[in-house]
CSV table of C-alpha atoms in Angstrom, one decimal:
chain,number,residue,atom,x,y,z
A,1389,MET,CA,115.7,124.7,-23.9
A,1390,LEU,CA,115.0,121.2,-24.9
A,1391,LYS,CA,113.5,121.4,-28.4
A,1392,ARG,CA,110.5,119.4,-29.5
A,1393,ILE,CA,112.7,117.9,-32.2
A,1394,ASP,CA,116.4,118.7,-32.8
A,1395,LEU,CA,117.6,117.7,-36.2
A,1396,ALA,CA,121.0,119.3,-35.7
A,1397,ARG,CA,122.0,116.5,-33.4
A,1398,ASP,CA,121.7,113.9,-36.1
A,1399,TYR,CA,123.4,116.2,-38.7
A,1400,GLU,CA,126.4,116.7,-36.4
A,1401,LYS,CA,126.7,113.0,-35.7
A,1402,HIS,CA,126.5,111.9,-39.4
A,1403,LYS,CA,127.7,115.1,-41.1
A,1404,ASP,CA,130.6,113.5,-42.9
A,1405,GLU,CA,128.4,110.9,-44.5
A,1406,TYR,CA,125.8,113.4,-45.5
A,1407,LEU,CA,128.3,115.8,-47.0
A,1408,LYS,CA,130.1,113.0,-48.9
A,1409,ALA,CA,126.8,111.7,-50.4
A,1410,ILE,CA,125.9,115.3,-51.5
A,1411,GLU,CA,129.4,115.8,-53.0
A,1412,GLU,CA,129.2,112.6,-54.9
A,1413,CYS,CA,125.9,113.7,-56.4
A,1414,CYS,CA,127.2,117.1,-57.2
A,1415,LYS,CA,130.3,115.7,-59.0
A,1416,VAL,CA,128.0,114.0,-61.6
A,1417,THR,CA,125.4,116.8,-61.5
A,1418,ALA,CA,122.6,114.2,-61.1
A,1419,PHE,CA,120.2,116.7,-59.6
A,1420,SER,CA,116.7,115.9,-61.0
A,1421,GLY,CA,115.9,112.2,-60.6
A,1422,GLY,CA,118.9,110.2,-61.8
A,1423,PRO,CA,121.0,107.5,-60.3
A,1424,PHE,CA,121.0,108.7,-56.7
A,1425,ALA,CA,117.2,109.0,-56.6
A,1426,ASP,CA,116.9,105.6,-58.3
A,1427,LYS,CA,119.3,104.0,-55.8
A,1428,PHE,CA,117.2,105.2,-52.9
A,1429,ASP,CA,114.1,103.9,-54.5
A,1430,LYS,CA,115.7,100.4,-54.7
A,1431,GLU,CA,116.9,100.6,-51.1
A,1432,PHE,CA,113.6,101.8,-49.7
A,1433,LYS,CA,111.7,99.1,-51.7
A,1434,GLU,CA,113.9,96.5,-50.0
A,1435,TYR,CA,113.4,98.0,-46.6
A,1436,LEU,CA,109.7,97.9,-47.0
A,1437,GLY,CA,109.5,94.5,-48.6
A,1438,ALA,CA,107.4,96.1,-51.4
A,1439,GLU,CA,107.7,95.1,-55.1
A,1440,PHE,CA,108.0,98.7,-56.3
A,1441,VAL,CA,108.8,102.2,-55.0
A,1442,GLN,CA,108.7,105.4,-57.0
A,1443,GLY,CA,110.4,108.4,-55.3
A,1444,VAL,CA,108.6,111.7,-55.8
A,1445,ASN,CA,109.1,115.3,-54.8
A,1446,ASN,CA,106.9,115.2,-51.6
A,1447,GLY,CA,104.3,113.3,-49.7
A,1448,THR,CA,101.4,115.3,-51.0
A,1449,SER,CA,102.4,114.4,-54.6
A,1450,ALA,CA,102.7,110.8,-53.5
A,1451,ILE,CA,99.0,110.8,-52.5
A,1452,HIS,CA,98.0,112.5,-55.7
A,1453,CYS,CA,99.9,109.9,-57.8
A,1454,ALA,CA,98.4,107.0,-55.8
A,1455,LEU,CA,94.8,108.2,-56.3
A,1456,ALA,CA,95.3,109.2,-59.9
A,1457,VAL,CA,96.7,105.8,-60.9
A,1458,LEU,CA,93.5,104.2,-59.5
A,1459,GLY,CA,91.5,106.4,-62.0
A,1460,ILE,CA,90.0,108.5,-59.3
A,1461,GLY,CA,88.8,111.9,-60.5
A,1462,LYS,CA,86.0,114.4,-60.9
A,1463,GLY,CA,82.7,113.3,-59.4
A,1464,ASP,CA,84.4,110.6,-57.2
A,1465,GLU,CA,84.6,110.6,-53.5
A,1466,VAL,CA,87.4,109.3,-51.2
A,1467,ILE,CA,86.9,108.6,-47.4
A,1468,VAL,CA,89.6,110.6,-45.4
A,1469,PRO,CA,90.0,110.8,-41.6
A,1470,ALA,CA,89.1,114.3,-40.2
A,1471,ASN,CA,92.1,113.9,-37.8
A,1472,THR,CA,95.1,114.2,-40.1
A,1473,TYR,CA,97.4,116.8,-41.7
A,1474,ILE,CA,95.6,118.6,-44.5
A,1475,ALA,CA,97.9,117.1,-47.2
A,1476,SER,CA,96.0,113.9,-46.9
A,1477,ALA,CA,92.9,115.7,-48.2
A,1478,TRP,CA,94.9,117.8,-50.8
A,1479,GLY,CA,95.8,114.6,-52.6
A,1480,VAL,CA,92.2,113.8,-53.1
A,1481,THR,CA,91.3,117.3,-54.2
A,1482,TYR,CA,94.1,117.5,-56.7
A,1483,THR,CA,92.5,114.6,-58.6
A,1484,GLY,CA,89.2,116.5,-58.8
A,1485,ALA,CA,87.5,114.1,-56.4
A,1486,THR,CA,85.9,115.1,-53.1
A,1487,PRO,CA,87.2,114.2,-49.7
A,1488,VAL,CA,84.6,112.8,-47.4
A,1489,PHE,CA,85.7,113.2,-43.8
A,1490,VAL,CA,85.2,110.6,-41.1
A,1491,ASP,CA,85.8,110.9,-37.4
A,1492,CYS,CA,88.7,109.3,-35.4
A,1493,THR,CA,88.3,106.9,-32.5
A,1494,ALA,CA,88.3,108.3,-29.0
A,1495,ASP,CA,91.3,106.1,-28.0
A,1496,THR,CA,93.7,105.4,-30.9
A,1497,TRP,CA,92.9,108.8,-32.6
A,1498,GLU,CA,93.0,106.9,-36.0
A,1499,ILE,CA,90.2,106.7,-38.5
A,1500,ASP,CA,87.1,105.1,-37.0
A,1501,ALA,CA,86.2,102.2,-39.2
A,1502,SER,CA,82.7,101.9,-37.6
A,1503,GLN,CA,81.9,105.4,-39.0
A,1504,ILE,CA,83.0,104.6,-42.6
A,1505,GLU,CA,80.1,102.6,-43.9
A,1506,SER,CA,77.5,105.4,-43.3
A,1507,ARG,CA,79.6,107.8,-45.4
A,1508,ILE,CA,79.9,105.6,-48.4
A,1509,THR,CA,77.8,106.5,-51.5
A,1510,GLU,CA,77.7,105.3,-55.1
A,1511,ARG,CA,80.5,107.9,-55.8
A,1512,THR,CA,82.9,106.5,-53.3
A,1513,LYS,CA,86.0,104.9,-54.9
A,1514,ALA,CA,88.6,104.6,-52.1
A,1515,ILE,CA,89.4,104.9,-48.4
A,1516,LEU,CA,92.6,106.8,-47.6
A,1517,GLY,CA,93.7,105.6,-44.2
A,1518,VAL,CA,96.4,107.5,-42.3
A,1519,HIS,CA,98.9,105.9,-39.9
A,1520,LEU,CA,98.9,109.1,-37.9
A,1521,TYR,CA,101.6,109.9,-35.4
A,1522,GLY,CA,103.3,106.6,-36.4
A,1523,GLN,CA,100.4,104.5,-35.1
A,1524,PRO,CA,98.9,102.1,-37.7
A,1525,PHE,CA,95.2,102.5,-38.2
A,1526,ASP,CA,92.9,99.4,-38.0
A,1527,PHE,CA,93.7,98.2,-41.5
A,1528,ALA,CA,91.8,94.9,-41.1
A,1529,ALA,CA,88.6,96.7,-40.2
A,1530,VAL,CA,89.0,99.2,-43.0
A,1531,LYS,CA,89.8,96.5,-45.6
A,1532,LYS,CA,86.8,94.5,-44.6
A,1533,ILE,CA,84.5,97.5,-45.4
A,1534,ALA,CA,86.5,98.2,-48.6
A,1535,ASP,CA,86.1,94.7,-49.8
A,1536,LYS,CA,82.4,94.7,-49.1
A,1537,TYR,CA,81.9,97.8,-51.3
A,1538,ASN,CA,84.6,97.1,-53.8
A,1539,LEU,CA,86.7,100.1,-52.8
A,1540,TYR,CA,90.5,100.7,-52.9
A,1541,VAL,CA,92.5,101.2,-49.7
A,1542,VAL,CA,95.4,103.7,-50.0
A,1543,GLU,CA,97.8,104.1,-47.0
A,1544,ASP,CA,99.1,107.5,-46.0
A,1545,CYS,CA,102.4,106.4,-44.3
A,1546,ALA,CA,103.9,109.9,-44.0
A,1547,GLN,CA,104.4,109.5,-40.3
A,1548,ALA,CA,104.9,105.8,-40.0
A,1549,HIS,CA,108.1,104.6,-41.7
A,1550,GLY,CA,108.8,101.2,-40.3
A,1551,ALA,CA,105.5,100.8,-38.4
A,1552,LYS,CA,103.7,97.4,-38.6
A,1553,PHE,CA,100.2,96.2,-38.5
A,1554,GLU,CA,99.8,92.5,-37.6
A,1555,GLY,CA,103.5,92.0,-38.4
A,1556,LYS,CA,103.4,93.6,-41.8
A,1557,MET,CA,105.1,96.8,-42.8
A,1558,VAL,CA,102.8,99.7,-43.5
A,1559,GLY,CA,102.9,100.7,-47.1
A,1560,THR,CA,102.6,97.1,-48.2
A,1561,LEU,CA,99.0,96.5,-46.9
A,1562,GLY,CA,96.8,98.5,-49.3
A,1563,GLU,CA,96.8,99.1,-53.0
A,1564,LEU,CA,99.5,101.7,-52.6
A,1565,GLY,CA,101.4,103.4,-49.8
A,1566,CYS,CA,102.4,107.1,-49.7
A,1567,PHE,CA,105.4,108.4,-47.8
A,1568,SER,CA,106.8,111.8,-46.9
A,1569,PHE,CA,110.4,112.5,-46.2
A,1570,TYR,CA,109.9,116.1,-45.0
A,1571,PRO,CA,112.4,117.2,-42.4
A,1572,GLY,CA,111.4,115.9,-39.0
A,1573,LYS,CA,109.8,112.7,-40.3
A,1574,ASN,CA,111.3,109.4,-39.0
A,1575,LEU,CA,113.1,109.1,-42.3
A,1576,TYR,CA,113.8,112.6,-43.7
A,1577,ALA,CA,115.5,114.4,-46.5
A,1578,PHE,CA,117.3,117.8,-46.4
A,1579,GLY,CA,114.2,119.4,-47.9
A,1580,GLU,CA,111.2,117.9,-49.6
A,1581,GLY,CA,110.8,114.3,-50.7
A,1582,GLY,CA,108.3,111.5,-50.9
A,1583,ALA,CA,107.6,108.0,-52.3
A,1584,VAL,CA,104.8,105.7,-53.5
A,1585,SER,CA,105.0,102.0,-52.8
A,1586,THR,CA,103.0,99.2,-54.5
A,1587,ASN,CA,103.1,95.6,-55.4
A,1588,ASN,CA,101.3,96.3,-58.7
A,1589,ALA,CA,103.6,96.6,-61.8
A,1590,GLU,CA,101.1,98.6,-63.8
A,1591,TYR,CA,100.6,101.1,-61.1
A,1592,ASP,CA,104.4,101.5,-60.8
A,1593,LYS,CA,104.8,102.1,-64.6
A,1594,TYR,CA,102.0,104.7,-64.6
A,1595,ILE,CA,103.4,106.7,-61.7
A,1596,ASN,CA,106.9,106.6,-63.3
A,1597,VAL,CA,105.4,108.3,-66.4
A,1598,MET,CA,103.1,110.6,-64.4
A,1599,LYS,CA,105.9,112.0,-62.3
A,1600,ASN,CA,108.2,112.5,-65.3
A,1601,GLN,CA,106.1,115.1,-67.2
A,1602,GLY,CA,104.0,112.3,-68.7
A,1603,CYS,CA,106.7,110.7,-70.8
A,1604,ASN,CA,108.9,107.6,-71.0
A,1605,VAL,CA,111.0,109.1,-73.8
A,1606,ARG,CA,112.0,112.7,-73.4
A,1607,TYR,CA,109.9,115.2,-75.3
A,1608,TYR,CA,107.3,112.5,-76.2
A,1609,HIS,CA,104.4,113.0,-73.8
A,1610,GLU,CA,101.9,110.2,-73.7
A,1611,MET,CA,99.7,111.6,-70.9
A,1612,ILE,CA,99.2,114.8,-68.9
A,1613,GLY,CA,102.1,114.6,-66.6
A,1614,TYR,CA,103.6,116.4,-63.6
A,1615,ASN,CA,107.0,117.5,-62.5
A,1616,TYR,CA,107.1,115.2,-59.4
A,1617,ARG,CA,110.6,113.7,-59.6
A,1618,LEU,CA,112.6,113.1,-56.4
A,1619,GLU,CA,115.7,115.3,-56.5
A,1620,GLY,CA,119.0,113.5,-56.8
A,1621,LEU,CA,120.5,115.4,-53.8
A,1622,GLN,CA,117.6,114.3,-51.6
A,1623,GLY,CA,117.9,110.7,-52.8
A,1624,ALA,CA,121.6,110.8,-51.8
A,1625,VAL,CA,120.8,112.1,-48.4
A,1626,LEU,CA,118.0,109.6,-47.9
A,1627,SER,CA,120.3,106.7,-48.7
A,1628,VAL,CA,122.4,107.8,-45.8
A,1629,SER,CA,119.4,108.3,-43.5
A,1630,LEU,CA,117.9,105.0,-44.4
A,1631,LYS,CA,121.0,103.1,-43.0
A,1632,TYR,CA,120.2,104.6,-39.6
A,1633,LEU,CA,116.4,104.3,-39.7
A,1634,PRO,CA,116.3,100.9,-37.8
A,1635,GLU,CA,118.4,102.4,-35.1
A,1636,TRP,CA,116.4,105.6,-34.9
A,1637,THR,CA,113.1,103.6,-34.8
A,1638,LYS,CA,114.4,101.4,-32.0
A,1639,ARG,CA,115.2,104.5,-30.0
A,1640,ARG,CA,111.9,106.2,-30.7
A,1641,ILE,CA,110.1,103.1,-29.5
A,1642,GLU,CA,112.2,103.0,-26.3
A,1643,ILE,CA,111.3,106.7,-25.6
A,1644,GLY,CA,107.7,106.2,-26.4
A,1645,HIS,CA,107.3,103.3,-24.0
A,1646,LYS,CA,109.1,105.2,-21.3
A,1647,TYR,CA,106.5,108.0,-21.6
A,1648,ILE,CA,103.7,105.5,-21.6
A,1649,GLU,CA,105.0,103.7,-18.6
A,1650,ASN,CA,105.8,106.8,-16.5
A,1651,ILE,CA,103.4,109.6,-17.4
A,1652,ASN,CA,100.6,109.3,-14.9
A,1653,ASN,CA,99.0,112.7,-14.6
A,1654,SER,CA,95.2,112.4,-14.4
A,1655,LEU,CA,94.9,115.6,-16.4
A,1656,VAL,CA,96.7,113.9,-19.4
A,1657,THR,CA,95.3,111.2,-21.7
A,1658,LEU,CA,97.7,109.1,-23.8
A,1659,GLN,CA,97.1,107.5,-27.2
A,1660,TYR,CA,96.0,103.9,-27.1
A,1661,HIS,CA,98.2,101.4,-29.1
A,1662,PRO,CA,96.5,98.1,-29.9
A,1663,ASP,CA,98.5,94.9,-29.4
A,1664,ASN,CA,98.4,94.0,-33.0
A,1665,THR,CA,100.3,97.1,-34.0
A,1666,GLU,CA,103.9,98.2,-33.7
A,1667,PRO,CA,103.9,102.0,-33.7
A,1668,VAL,CA,107.1,104.1,-34.4
A,1669,PHE,CA,106.2,107.2,-32.4
A,1670,HIS,CA,106.7,109.9,-35.0
A,1671,LEU,CA,104.8,112.3,-32.7
A,1672,PHE,CA,104.0,111.7,-29.1
A,1673,GLU,CA,100.6,113.3,-28.7
A,1674,ILE,CA,98.7,113.8,-25.5
A,1675,GLU,CA,95.3,115.2,-24.7
A,1676,VAL,CA,95.5,117.8,-21.9
A,1677,GLU,CA,92.4,118.6,-19.9
A,1678,GLY,CA,91.6,122.3,-19.9
A,1679,ASP,CA,93.5,124.9,-22.0
A,1680,PRO,CA,96.4,123.4,-23.9
A,1681,GLU,CA,98.0,126.8,-24.3
A,1682,LYS,CA,98.4,127.0,-20.5
A,1683,PHE,CA,100.1,123.6,-20.6
A,1684,LEU,CA,102.5,124.9,-23.4
A,1685,GLU,CA,103.4,127.9,-21.3
A,1686,TYR,CA,104.0,125.7,-18.2
A,1687,MET,CA,106.3,123.4,-20.2
A,1688,LYS,CA,108.1,126.5,-21.6
A,1689,GLU,CA,108.8,127.6,-18.1
A,1690,LYS,CA,110.3,124.2,-17.5
A,1691,ASP,CA,112.6,124.9,-20.4
A,1692,ILE,CA,110.8,122.3,-22.6
A,1693,GLU,CA,109.5,123.1,-26.1
A,1694,CYS,CA,106.1,121.5,-26.9
A,1695,ASN,CA,103.8,122.4,-29.7
A,1696,ARG,CA,100.4,121.5,-31.2
A,1697,HIS,CA,99.7,119.4,-34.3
A,1698,TYR,CA,96.4,120.0,-36.2
A,1699,PRO,CA,94.5,122.3,-33.8
A,1700,VAL,CA,91.8,122.6,-36.6
A,1701,PRO,CA,90.6,119.3,-38.0
A,1702,CYS,CA,90.3,118.9,-41.7
A,1703,HIS,CA,86.5,119.1,-42.0
A,1704,LEU,CA,86.5,122.5,-40.3
A,1705,GLN,CA,89.3,124.1,-42.3
A,1706,GLU,CA,88.3,127.2,-44.3
A,1707,ALA,CA,89.6,125.6,-47.5
A,1708,TYR,CA,86.9,123.0,-47.3
A,1709,ALA,CA,84.1,125.3,-46.1
A,1710,ASP,CA,82.2,124.7,-49.3
A,1711,LEU,CA,81.7,121.0,-48.3
A,1712,GLY,CA,79.3,122.2,-45.6
A,1713,TYR,CA,80.8,120.5,-42.5
A,1714,LYS,CA,80.0,122.0,-39.1
A,1715,LYS,CA,81.3,121.7,-35.6
A,1716,GLY,CA,79.9,118.5,-34.1
A,1717,ASP,CA,80.2,116.4,-37.2
A,1718,CYS,CA,83.4,114.7,-36.0
A,1719,PRO,CA,83.4,115.1,-32.2
A,1720,ASN,CA,86.4,113.0,-31.4
A,1721,ALA,CA,88.6,114.7,-33.9
A,1722,GLU,CA,87.3,118.1,-32.7
A,1723,TYR,CA,88.0,117.3,-29.0
A,1724,LEU,CA,91.5,116.1,-29.8
A,1725,ALA,CA,92.2,119.2,-31.9
A,1726,GLU,CA,91.2,121.4,-29.1
A,1727,HIS,CA,93.3,119.6,-26.4
A,1728,CYS,CA,96.3,118.0,-28.2
A,1729,VAL,CA,99.9,118.8,-27.3
A,1730,THR,CA,103.0,117.3,-28.8
A,1731,LEU,CA,105.8,116.3,-26.4
A,1732,PRO,CA,109.5,116.2,-27.4
A,1733,LEU,CA,110.5,112.9,-28.9
A,1734,PHE,CA,113.5,112.3,-31.2
A,1735,PRO,CA,116.2,109.6,-31.3
A,1736,GLU,CA,119.0,111.7,-29.9
A,1737,MET,CA,117.2,112.6,-26.6
A,1738,THR,CA,119.3,111.7,-23.5
A,1739,GLU,CA,117.9,109.8,-20.6
A,1740,GLU,CA,118.1,112.9,-18.5
A,1741,GLU,CA,115.9,114.8,-21.0
A,1742,ILE,CA,113.4,112.0,-21.1
A,1743,GLU,CA,113.1,112.1,-17.4
A,1744,LYS,CA,112.8,115.9,-17.5
A,1745,VAL,CA,109.8,115.7,-19.8
A,1746,ILE,CA,108.1,113.0,-17.7
A,1747,ASP,CA,108.6,114.9,-14.4
A,1748,ALA,CA,107.3,118.1,-16.0
A,1749,VAL,CA,104.2,116.5,-17.4
A,1750,ASN,CA,103.5,114.7,-14.1
A,1751,GLY,CA,103.9,117.9,-12.2
A,1752,TYR,CA,101.3,119.8,-14.3
A,1753,ARG,CA,98.3,121.2,-12.4
A,1754,ILE,CA,95.4,123.4,-13.5
C-alpha cells in the first residue's frame, strides 16, 4: 500500500549521514542542549534569514515561549484560528491566557482576517496566525488589524518550513515564529523538536533563560523556568535534514502542483493558494463531498492510504467546552473538519505513485 507519508524512504537514503551525526553526538555525550543543538540553531537561523533562533523541545513549547516573552498571561486573550492543530491553542492556555477562536476562509482554509476585528476586546494582546498545511495565511491583512489595535502577531510555522509570503520567509514576518520538527514535518527530527525565531535580541535572551530552567548560570534561577531544551541528538539529526530541506521542498511543490493541475473531480474541492504566497505542501488537504469515511475506504481499496487531519475544530473540542462555543460559530472550519481528507504527499513519491493517486481521486463517485 502507498502510505500517506513514508519516512523510511528518507532514512534509507540518508541513513549513513544520520547515524554518523548521532554517533558524533554520542561520543561527546552532548545530549541535552549543547554544541549539536547550538549548531542547528545557527544553521536554521541562516536558512530563515532571521536574527535569532532558539531550539526547544517541541513546537507546543515554542508557542508557549513566544507568547510568554510578550508578557501574555492570565486575563489576556489571544486570537487563534479554529482550523488548526490543537497545539496552537495549548500554547495560549499554558500562559494562563484564553484562546479566542476565529473561523477560517472558505477557500484558503487559513484564518479569516475579516472575522478578527469583531473578536477583539480590551483583553486581546496578540493574534496567533497559523500557516496551516504549508500555506501562508494572509499576513498583510492580519498585520493591518494588529497594528490598528496595537497587537502582537505570532506565527505558527509548524507546517510551513520554507514557505513564503510576498517573497519573505515565514517565521520572519511577525514578532516571533514558532516551528515544530515532529516526525513527518517538512523538516523533522527523530522524535520531538521545535524552535522559536525572532529578530528581537531581548526576546531571544528571555527564551534562552526560560527554556533552561530559568537560569543563565547553572543553579542560579532568575525566573520561573521550564525544561524546554532541544536535545543534542535531535539537533544532530536536524542538521543533516536541513541540508536536504531545499531539495525536499522543491519536490513537495512539484507534487502539489501536479495534484492541483490534474485532479478534476467535481466531488473534490482543493485548497486555494493566493499568488502572493509560496506554499510548501506539508499536507495536501481536499474537501470531499458526502461522507469522507467512504472516500477513505475507496482509496484503501485502491491500495492508497489517506487520513483525516483535525476532524474536530478547536472551538468544539471537549477540552475547551468551558469557553462556551457551539456548532455554527465557525461554519467554514466546521465544514472542512467534516469533509477533509489528506492525500499522500512526501518527497520520495515516484511519478507512478503520483499518477496513481490522481487517477484514484478522479475516479471517485458517490
